[in-house]
CSV table of C-alpha atoms in Angstrom, one decimal:
chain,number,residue,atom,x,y,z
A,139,UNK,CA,261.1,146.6,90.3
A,140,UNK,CA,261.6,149.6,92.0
A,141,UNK,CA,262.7,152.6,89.7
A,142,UNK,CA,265.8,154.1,90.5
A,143,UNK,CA,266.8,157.8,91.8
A,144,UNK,CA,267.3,160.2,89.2
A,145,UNK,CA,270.3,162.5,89.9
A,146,UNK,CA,270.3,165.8,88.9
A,147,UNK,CA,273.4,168.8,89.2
A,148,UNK,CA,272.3,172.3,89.4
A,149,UNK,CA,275.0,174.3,88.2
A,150,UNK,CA,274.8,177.9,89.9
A,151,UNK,CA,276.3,181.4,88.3
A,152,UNK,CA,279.7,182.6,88.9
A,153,UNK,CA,281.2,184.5,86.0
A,154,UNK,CA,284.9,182.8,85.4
A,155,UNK,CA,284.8,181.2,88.7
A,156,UNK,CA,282.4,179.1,86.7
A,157,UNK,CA,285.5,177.2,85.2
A,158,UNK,CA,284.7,174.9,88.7
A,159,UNK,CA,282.4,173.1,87.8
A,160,UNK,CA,284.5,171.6,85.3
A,161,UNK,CA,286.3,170.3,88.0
A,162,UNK,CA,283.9,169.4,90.0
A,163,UNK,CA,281.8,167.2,87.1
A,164,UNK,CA,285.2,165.6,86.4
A,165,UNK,CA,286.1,164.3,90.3
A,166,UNK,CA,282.1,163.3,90.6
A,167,UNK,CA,282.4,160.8,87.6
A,168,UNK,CA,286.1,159.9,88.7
A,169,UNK,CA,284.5,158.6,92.0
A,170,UNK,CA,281.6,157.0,90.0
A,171,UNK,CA,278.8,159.9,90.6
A,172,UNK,CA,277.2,160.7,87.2
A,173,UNK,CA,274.7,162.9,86.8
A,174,UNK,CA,271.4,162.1,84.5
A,175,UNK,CA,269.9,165.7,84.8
A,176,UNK,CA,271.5,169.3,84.5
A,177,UNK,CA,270.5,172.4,85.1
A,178,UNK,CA,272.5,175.6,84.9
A,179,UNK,CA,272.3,179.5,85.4
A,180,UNK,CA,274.5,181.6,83.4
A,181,UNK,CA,278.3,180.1,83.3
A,182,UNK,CA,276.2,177.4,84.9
A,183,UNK,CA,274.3,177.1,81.6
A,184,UNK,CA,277.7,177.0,79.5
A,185,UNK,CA,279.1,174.4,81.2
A,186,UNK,CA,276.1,172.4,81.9
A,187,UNK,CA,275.3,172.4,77.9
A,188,UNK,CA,278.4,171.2,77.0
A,189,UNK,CA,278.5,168.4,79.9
A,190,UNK,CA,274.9,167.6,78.5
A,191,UNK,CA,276.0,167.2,74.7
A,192,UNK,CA,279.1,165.3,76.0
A,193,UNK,CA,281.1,168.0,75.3
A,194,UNK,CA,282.9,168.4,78.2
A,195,UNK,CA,286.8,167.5,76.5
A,196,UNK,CA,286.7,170.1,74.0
A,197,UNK,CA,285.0,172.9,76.5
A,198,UNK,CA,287.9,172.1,79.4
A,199,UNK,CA,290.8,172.4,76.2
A,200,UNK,CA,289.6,175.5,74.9
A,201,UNK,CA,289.3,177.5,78.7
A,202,UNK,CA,292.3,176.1,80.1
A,203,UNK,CA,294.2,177.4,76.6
A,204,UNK,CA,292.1,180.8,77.0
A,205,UNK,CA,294.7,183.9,77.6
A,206,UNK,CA,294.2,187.6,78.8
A,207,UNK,CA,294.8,188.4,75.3
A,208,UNK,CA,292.4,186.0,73.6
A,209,UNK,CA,289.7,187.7,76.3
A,210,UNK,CA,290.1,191.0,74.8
A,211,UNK,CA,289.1,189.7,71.7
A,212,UNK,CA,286.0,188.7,72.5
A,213,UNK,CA,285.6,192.4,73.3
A,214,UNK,CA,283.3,194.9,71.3
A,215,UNK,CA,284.6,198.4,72.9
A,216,UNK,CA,282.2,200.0,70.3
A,217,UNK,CA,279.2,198.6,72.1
A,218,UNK,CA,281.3,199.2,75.9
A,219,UNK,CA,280.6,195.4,76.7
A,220,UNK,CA,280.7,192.2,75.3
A,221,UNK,CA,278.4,191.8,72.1
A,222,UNK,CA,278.5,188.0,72.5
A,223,UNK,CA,278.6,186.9,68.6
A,224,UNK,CA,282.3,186.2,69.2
A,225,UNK,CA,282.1,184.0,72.2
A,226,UNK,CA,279.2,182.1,71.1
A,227,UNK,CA,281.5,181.1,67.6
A,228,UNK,CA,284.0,180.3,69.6
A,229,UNK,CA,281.6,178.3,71.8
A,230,UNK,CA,279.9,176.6,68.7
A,231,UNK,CA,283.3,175.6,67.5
A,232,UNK,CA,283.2,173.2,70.3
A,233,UNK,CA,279.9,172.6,71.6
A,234,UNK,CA,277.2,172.2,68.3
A,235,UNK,CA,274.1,173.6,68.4
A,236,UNK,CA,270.9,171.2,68.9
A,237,UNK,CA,267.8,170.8,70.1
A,238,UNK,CA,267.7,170.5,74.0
A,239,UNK,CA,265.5,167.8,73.7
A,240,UNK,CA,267.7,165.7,72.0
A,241,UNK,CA,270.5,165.5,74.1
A,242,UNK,CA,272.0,162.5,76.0
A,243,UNK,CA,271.2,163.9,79.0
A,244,UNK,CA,268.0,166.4,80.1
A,245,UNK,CA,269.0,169.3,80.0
A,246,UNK,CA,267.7,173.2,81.3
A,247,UNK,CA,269.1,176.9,81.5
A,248,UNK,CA,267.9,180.0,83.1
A,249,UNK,CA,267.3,183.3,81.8
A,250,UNK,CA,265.7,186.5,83.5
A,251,UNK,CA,262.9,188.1,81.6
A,252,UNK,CA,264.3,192.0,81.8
A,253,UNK,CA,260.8,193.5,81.8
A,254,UNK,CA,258.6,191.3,84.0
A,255,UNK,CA,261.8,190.0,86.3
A,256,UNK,CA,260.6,186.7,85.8
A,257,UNK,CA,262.7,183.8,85.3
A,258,UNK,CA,262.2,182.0,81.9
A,259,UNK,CA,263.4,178.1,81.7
A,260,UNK,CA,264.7,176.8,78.5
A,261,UNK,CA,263.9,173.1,78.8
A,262,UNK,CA,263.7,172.8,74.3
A,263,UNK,CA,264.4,174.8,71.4
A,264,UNK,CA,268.4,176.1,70.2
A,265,UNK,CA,270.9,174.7,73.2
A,266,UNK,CA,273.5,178.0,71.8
A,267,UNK,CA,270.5,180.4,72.5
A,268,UNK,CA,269.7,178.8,75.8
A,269,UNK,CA,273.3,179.6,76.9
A,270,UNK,CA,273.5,183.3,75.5
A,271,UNK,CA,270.5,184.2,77.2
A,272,UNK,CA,271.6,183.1,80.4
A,273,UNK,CA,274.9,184.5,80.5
A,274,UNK,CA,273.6,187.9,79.4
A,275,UNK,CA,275.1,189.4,82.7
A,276,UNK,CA,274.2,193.2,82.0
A,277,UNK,CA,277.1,195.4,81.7
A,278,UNK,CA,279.0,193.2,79.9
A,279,UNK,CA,276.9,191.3,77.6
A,280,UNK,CA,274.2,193.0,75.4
A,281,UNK,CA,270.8,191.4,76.4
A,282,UNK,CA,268.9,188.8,73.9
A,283,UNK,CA,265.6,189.1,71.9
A,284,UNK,CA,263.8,185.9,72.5
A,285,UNK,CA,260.2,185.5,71.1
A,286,UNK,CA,259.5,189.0,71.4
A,287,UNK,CA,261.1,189.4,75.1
A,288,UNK,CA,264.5,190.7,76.0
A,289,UNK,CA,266.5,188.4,78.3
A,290,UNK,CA,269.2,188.7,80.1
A,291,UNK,CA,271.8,186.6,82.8
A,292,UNK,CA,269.5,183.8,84.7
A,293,UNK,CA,271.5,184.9,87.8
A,294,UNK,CA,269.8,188.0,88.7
A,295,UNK,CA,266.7,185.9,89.5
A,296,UNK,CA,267.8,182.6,90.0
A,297,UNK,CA,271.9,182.3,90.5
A,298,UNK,CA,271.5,178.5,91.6
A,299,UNK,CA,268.7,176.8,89.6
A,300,UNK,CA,267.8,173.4,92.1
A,301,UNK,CA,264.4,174.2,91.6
A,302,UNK,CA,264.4,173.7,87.8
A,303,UNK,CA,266.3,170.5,88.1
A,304,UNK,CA,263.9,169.5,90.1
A,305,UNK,CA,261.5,170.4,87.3
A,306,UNK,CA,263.2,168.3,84.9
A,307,UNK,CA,262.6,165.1,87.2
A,308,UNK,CA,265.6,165.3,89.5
A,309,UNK,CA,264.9,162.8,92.6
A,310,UNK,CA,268.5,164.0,94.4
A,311,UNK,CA,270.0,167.0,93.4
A,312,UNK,CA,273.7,168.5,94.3
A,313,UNK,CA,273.9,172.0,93.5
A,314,UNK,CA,277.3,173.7,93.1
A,315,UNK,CA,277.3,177.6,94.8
A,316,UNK,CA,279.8,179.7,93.5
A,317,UNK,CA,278.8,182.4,95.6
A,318,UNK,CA,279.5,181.5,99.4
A,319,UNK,CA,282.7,183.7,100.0
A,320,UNK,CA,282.3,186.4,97.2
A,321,UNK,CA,280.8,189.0,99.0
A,322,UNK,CA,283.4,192.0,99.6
A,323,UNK,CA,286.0,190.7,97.4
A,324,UNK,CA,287.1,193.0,94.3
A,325,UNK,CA,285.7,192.5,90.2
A,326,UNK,CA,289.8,191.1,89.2
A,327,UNK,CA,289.7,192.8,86.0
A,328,UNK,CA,293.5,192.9,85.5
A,329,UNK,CA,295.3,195.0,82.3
A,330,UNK,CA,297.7,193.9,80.5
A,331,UNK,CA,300.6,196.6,80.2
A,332,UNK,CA,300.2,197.8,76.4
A,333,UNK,CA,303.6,199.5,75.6
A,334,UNK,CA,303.3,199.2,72.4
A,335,UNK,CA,303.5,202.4,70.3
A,336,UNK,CA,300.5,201.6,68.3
A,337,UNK,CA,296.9,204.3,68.2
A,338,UNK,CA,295.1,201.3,67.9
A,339,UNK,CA,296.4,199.9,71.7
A,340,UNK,CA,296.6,202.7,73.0
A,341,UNK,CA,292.8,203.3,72.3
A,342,UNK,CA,291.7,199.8,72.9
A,343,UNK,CA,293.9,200.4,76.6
A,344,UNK,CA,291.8,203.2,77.2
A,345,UNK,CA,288.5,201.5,76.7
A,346,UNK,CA,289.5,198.3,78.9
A,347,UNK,CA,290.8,200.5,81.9
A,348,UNK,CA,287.1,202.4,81.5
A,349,UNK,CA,285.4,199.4,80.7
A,350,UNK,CA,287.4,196.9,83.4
A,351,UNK,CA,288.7,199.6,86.1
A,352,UNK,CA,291.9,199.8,86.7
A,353,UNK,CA,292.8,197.2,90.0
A,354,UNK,CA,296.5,197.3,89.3
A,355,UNK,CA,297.1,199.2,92.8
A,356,UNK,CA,300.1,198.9,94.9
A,357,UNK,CA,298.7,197.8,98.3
A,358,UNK,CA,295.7,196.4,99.7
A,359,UNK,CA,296.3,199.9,102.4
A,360,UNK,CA,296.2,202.0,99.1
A,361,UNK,CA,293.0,200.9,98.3
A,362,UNK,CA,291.4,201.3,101.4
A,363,UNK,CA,291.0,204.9,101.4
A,364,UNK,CA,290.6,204.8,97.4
A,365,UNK,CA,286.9,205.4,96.5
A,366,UNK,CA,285.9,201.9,94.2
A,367,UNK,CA,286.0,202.1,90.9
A,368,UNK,CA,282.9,201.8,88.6
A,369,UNK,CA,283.0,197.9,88.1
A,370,UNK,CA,284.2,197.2,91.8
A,371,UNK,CA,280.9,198.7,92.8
A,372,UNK,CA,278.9,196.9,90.0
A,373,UNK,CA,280.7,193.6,90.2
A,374,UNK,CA,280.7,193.6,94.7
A,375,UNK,CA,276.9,195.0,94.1
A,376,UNK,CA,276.0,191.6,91.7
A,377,UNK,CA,278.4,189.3,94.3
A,378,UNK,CA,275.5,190.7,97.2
A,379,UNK,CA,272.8,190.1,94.9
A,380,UNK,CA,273.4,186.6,94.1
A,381,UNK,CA,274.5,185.7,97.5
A,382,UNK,CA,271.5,187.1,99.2
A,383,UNK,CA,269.2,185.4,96.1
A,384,UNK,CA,271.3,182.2,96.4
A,385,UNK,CA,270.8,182.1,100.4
A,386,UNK,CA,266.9,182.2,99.8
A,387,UNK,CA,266.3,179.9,96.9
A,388,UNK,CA,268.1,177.3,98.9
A,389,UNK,CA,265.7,177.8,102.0
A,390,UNK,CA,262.9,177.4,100.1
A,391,UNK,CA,264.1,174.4,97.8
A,392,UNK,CA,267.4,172.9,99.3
A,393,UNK,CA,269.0,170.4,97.5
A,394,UNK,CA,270.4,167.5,98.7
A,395,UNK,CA,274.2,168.3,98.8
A,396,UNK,CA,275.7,171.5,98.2
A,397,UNK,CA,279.3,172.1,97.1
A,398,UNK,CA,280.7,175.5,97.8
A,399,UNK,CA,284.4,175.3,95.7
A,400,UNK,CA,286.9,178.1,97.2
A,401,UNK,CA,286.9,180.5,95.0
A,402,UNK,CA,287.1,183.8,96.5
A,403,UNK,CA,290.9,184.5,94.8
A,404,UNK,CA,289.6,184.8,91.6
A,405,UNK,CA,287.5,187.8,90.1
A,406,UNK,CA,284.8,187.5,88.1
A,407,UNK,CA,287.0,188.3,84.8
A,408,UNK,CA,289.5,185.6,85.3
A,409,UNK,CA,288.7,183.5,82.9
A,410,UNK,CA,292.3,182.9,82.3
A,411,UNK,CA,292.5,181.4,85.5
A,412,UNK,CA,290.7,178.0,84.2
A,413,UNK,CA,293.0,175.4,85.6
A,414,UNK,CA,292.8,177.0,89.4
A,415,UNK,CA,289.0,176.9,89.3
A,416,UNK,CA,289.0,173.4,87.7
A,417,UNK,CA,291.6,172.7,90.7
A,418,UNK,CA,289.7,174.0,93.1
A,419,UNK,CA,286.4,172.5,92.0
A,420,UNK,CA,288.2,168.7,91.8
A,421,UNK,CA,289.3,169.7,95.7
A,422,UNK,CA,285.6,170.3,96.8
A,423,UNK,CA,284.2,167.1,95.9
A,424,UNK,CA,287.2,165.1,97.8
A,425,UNK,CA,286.5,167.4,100.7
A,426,UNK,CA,282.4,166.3,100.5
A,427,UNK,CA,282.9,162.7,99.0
A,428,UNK,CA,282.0,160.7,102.4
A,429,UNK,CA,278.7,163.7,102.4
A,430,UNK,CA,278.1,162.8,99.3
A,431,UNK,CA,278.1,158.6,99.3
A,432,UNK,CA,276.3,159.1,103.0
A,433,UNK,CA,273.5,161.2,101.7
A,434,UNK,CA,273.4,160.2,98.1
A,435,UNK,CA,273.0,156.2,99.6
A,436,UNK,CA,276.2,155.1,97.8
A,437,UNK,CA,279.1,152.6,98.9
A,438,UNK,CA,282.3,153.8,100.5
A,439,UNK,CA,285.3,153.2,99.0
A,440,UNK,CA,286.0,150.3,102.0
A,441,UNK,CA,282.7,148.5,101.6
A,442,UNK,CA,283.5,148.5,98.1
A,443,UNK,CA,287.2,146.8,99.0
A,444,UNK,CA,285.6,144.6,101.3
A,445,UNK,CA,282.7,143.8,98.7
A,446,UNK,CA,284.8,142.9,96.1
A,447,UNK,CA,287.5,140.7,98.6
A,448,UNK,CA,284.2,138.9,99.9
A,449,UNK,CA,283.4,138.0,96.6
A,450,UNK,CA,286.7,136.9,95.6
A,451,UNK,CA,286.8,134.3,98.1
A,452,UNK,CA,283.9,132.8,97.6
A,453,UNK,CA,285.6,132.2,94.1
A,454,UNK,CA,286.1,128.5,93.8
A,455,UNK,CA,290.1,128.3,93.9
C-alpha cells in the first residue's frame, strides 16, 4: 500500500505581518488542505506552535482583540526593548507549554546562535522556549540563554525555514514569505497621542517615540528629504536582510508552493492590525488554490461536483 505524502507548512518571519498566517492556515483547512508538519521562524514559530497544539482559536481571539495600548504593555522601557516575560504569560495563557514531541502534529522552530551565526532547530524540549528564542528579533527583544548559548530571532539566519520542515519528514512543503514586497517600506511604529497630564505618560511617551521613532509625519513629500529615523533604518535594514536571505534559501531548497500574502501596508509593529493580515492571508490562498490542488495532486472543486453527481446516479433510485 503505497504510503501517503506527508505535507508540511513552513511558516517564514515577519514581525506583525505574521498575523497572516493565521489566515492563511484557516482558508487551507477550509478548502480541505491540512498540514501534518510545521515549521516556523520567529512569528513563524508563534503561530506555528499554537497551530501545532491545536491552539489556533484562542491564538486568533487574543491578536485580533490586541490594541495599541495593550502593546505598550508588553513594553519594558527600563531595558529599551521588549523583555519578553510579559508576552510569553500572555502567550502561555493560551497556548500551554509541552514537550514538542508530544504534540498532535510535528512540530520545529528556529533560532540563530548569536555567537557562532548558526541556526539552532528546536525539534524537542519546552514548546514556550522554542518560540521565545526564535522571536528574539534584537532591538526589541532581549536575547535567550539556552544551554549555555545566547539565541536570538531565527530570521536573521533562516527567515523561511523549508529546509527544516523538510527535516522533520515533509514530502511537499508550502512555505508562506512574508517578505516579498517589504523592502523600502517604513518600520509603522505609530504613537498614540498621550495628552494626559500624567509624569508617568509623559515619560513612558518619551521612551516610545525614542524607542519606536516618531512616523507620525504629515506627507509622504515631508519625509523624503527627512533623514530616517533610528528604527526606519534598523527595521528597512532587517526587511533587506531577510529578503535577500529568504531569496537564497529558496534557491537552494524551494518548496513546492509558495504564498507571498500582501502585506506591504502594514509595519512591522502593527500587531494591532490582526484582522487585515488574517484577511489578507485568507485572500492569498484563494488567489493560489488551483496552484495549489495542481501541484499538490488534489481534486478541483468541479471534479469533486462531478465525482460526487457520478456517484449519485449510480445510486439505485
Amino acid at each position: 500500500m503505497q504510503q501517503k505524502n506527508r505535507l508540511g507548512i513552513a511558516l517564514g518571519s515577519g514581525s506583525a505581518r505574521g498575523w497572516a498566517h493565521i489566515g492563511i492556515l484557516r482558508a487551507l483547512e477550509q478548502a480541505g488542505i491540512v498540514p501534518d508538519i510545521v515549521a516556523g521562524t520567529s512569528i513563524g514559530a508563534l503561530v506555528g506552535a499554537a497551530y501545532a497544539s491545536g491552539r489556533l482559536d484562542r491564538l486568533e481571539e487574543w491578536v485580533t482583540q490586541i490594541d495599541w495600548w495593550e502593546i505598550i504593555r508588553y513594553m519594558d522601557l527600563r531595558r529599551g526593548g521588549v523583555e519578553g516575560e510579559r508576552l510569553m504569560r500572555a502567550f502561555r495563557e493560551r497556548v500551554d507549554d509541552a514537550p514538542i514531541e508530544s504534540l498532535p502534529k510535528p512540530f520545529g522552530a528556529v533560532a540563530t546562535d548569536l555567537h557562532t551565526g548558526r541556526e539552532v532547530w528546536f525539534q524537542d524540549g519546552s514548546l514556550l522556549e522554542a518560540v521565545r528564542a526564535s522571536i528574539a528579533l534584537p532591538g526589541l527583544f532581549s536575547p535567550v540563554r539556552y544551554r549555555g548559548r545566547w539565541l536570538v530571532d531565527g530570521g536573521l539566519v533562516d527567515p523561511l525555514p523549508v529546509s527544516l520542515c523538510r527535516a522533520l519528514g515533509a514530502d511537499r512543503v508550502i512555505a508562506v514569505n512574508l517578505n516579498g514586497d517589504i523592502v523600502g517600506k517604513h518600520f509603522g511604529g505609530r504613537l498614540p497621542r498621550l495628552t494626559a497630564p500624567s509624569p508617568l505618560l509623559a515619560r513612558l511617551s518619551s521612551g516610545l517615540q525614542a524607542m519606536l521613532g516618531n512616523n507620525d509625519r504629515a506627507t509622504e513629500d515631508a519625509e523624503a528629504d527627512e533623514p530616517p529615523g533610528l528604527f526606519d533604518v534598523m527595521a528597512g535594514s532587517i526587511n533587506i536582510m531577510q529578503d535577500r536571505i529568504t531569496r537564497a534559501r529558496l534557491a537552494g531548497d524551494p518548496p513546492d508552493v509558495a504564498l507571498s500574502p500582501r502585506l506591504a501596508h502594514l509595519g512591522l509593529m502593527d500587531f494591532d492590525h490582526a484582522s487585515a493580515a488574517i484577511t489578507a492571508g485568507a485572500e492569498c490562498v484563494r488567489l493560489h488554490l488551483p496552484l495549489l490542488r495542481d501541484v499538490l495532486n488534489l481534486p478541483t472543486v468541479e471534479n469533486s461536483e462531478n465525482a460526487t453527481a457520478s456517484s449519485a446516479a449510480k445510486e439505485p433510485g
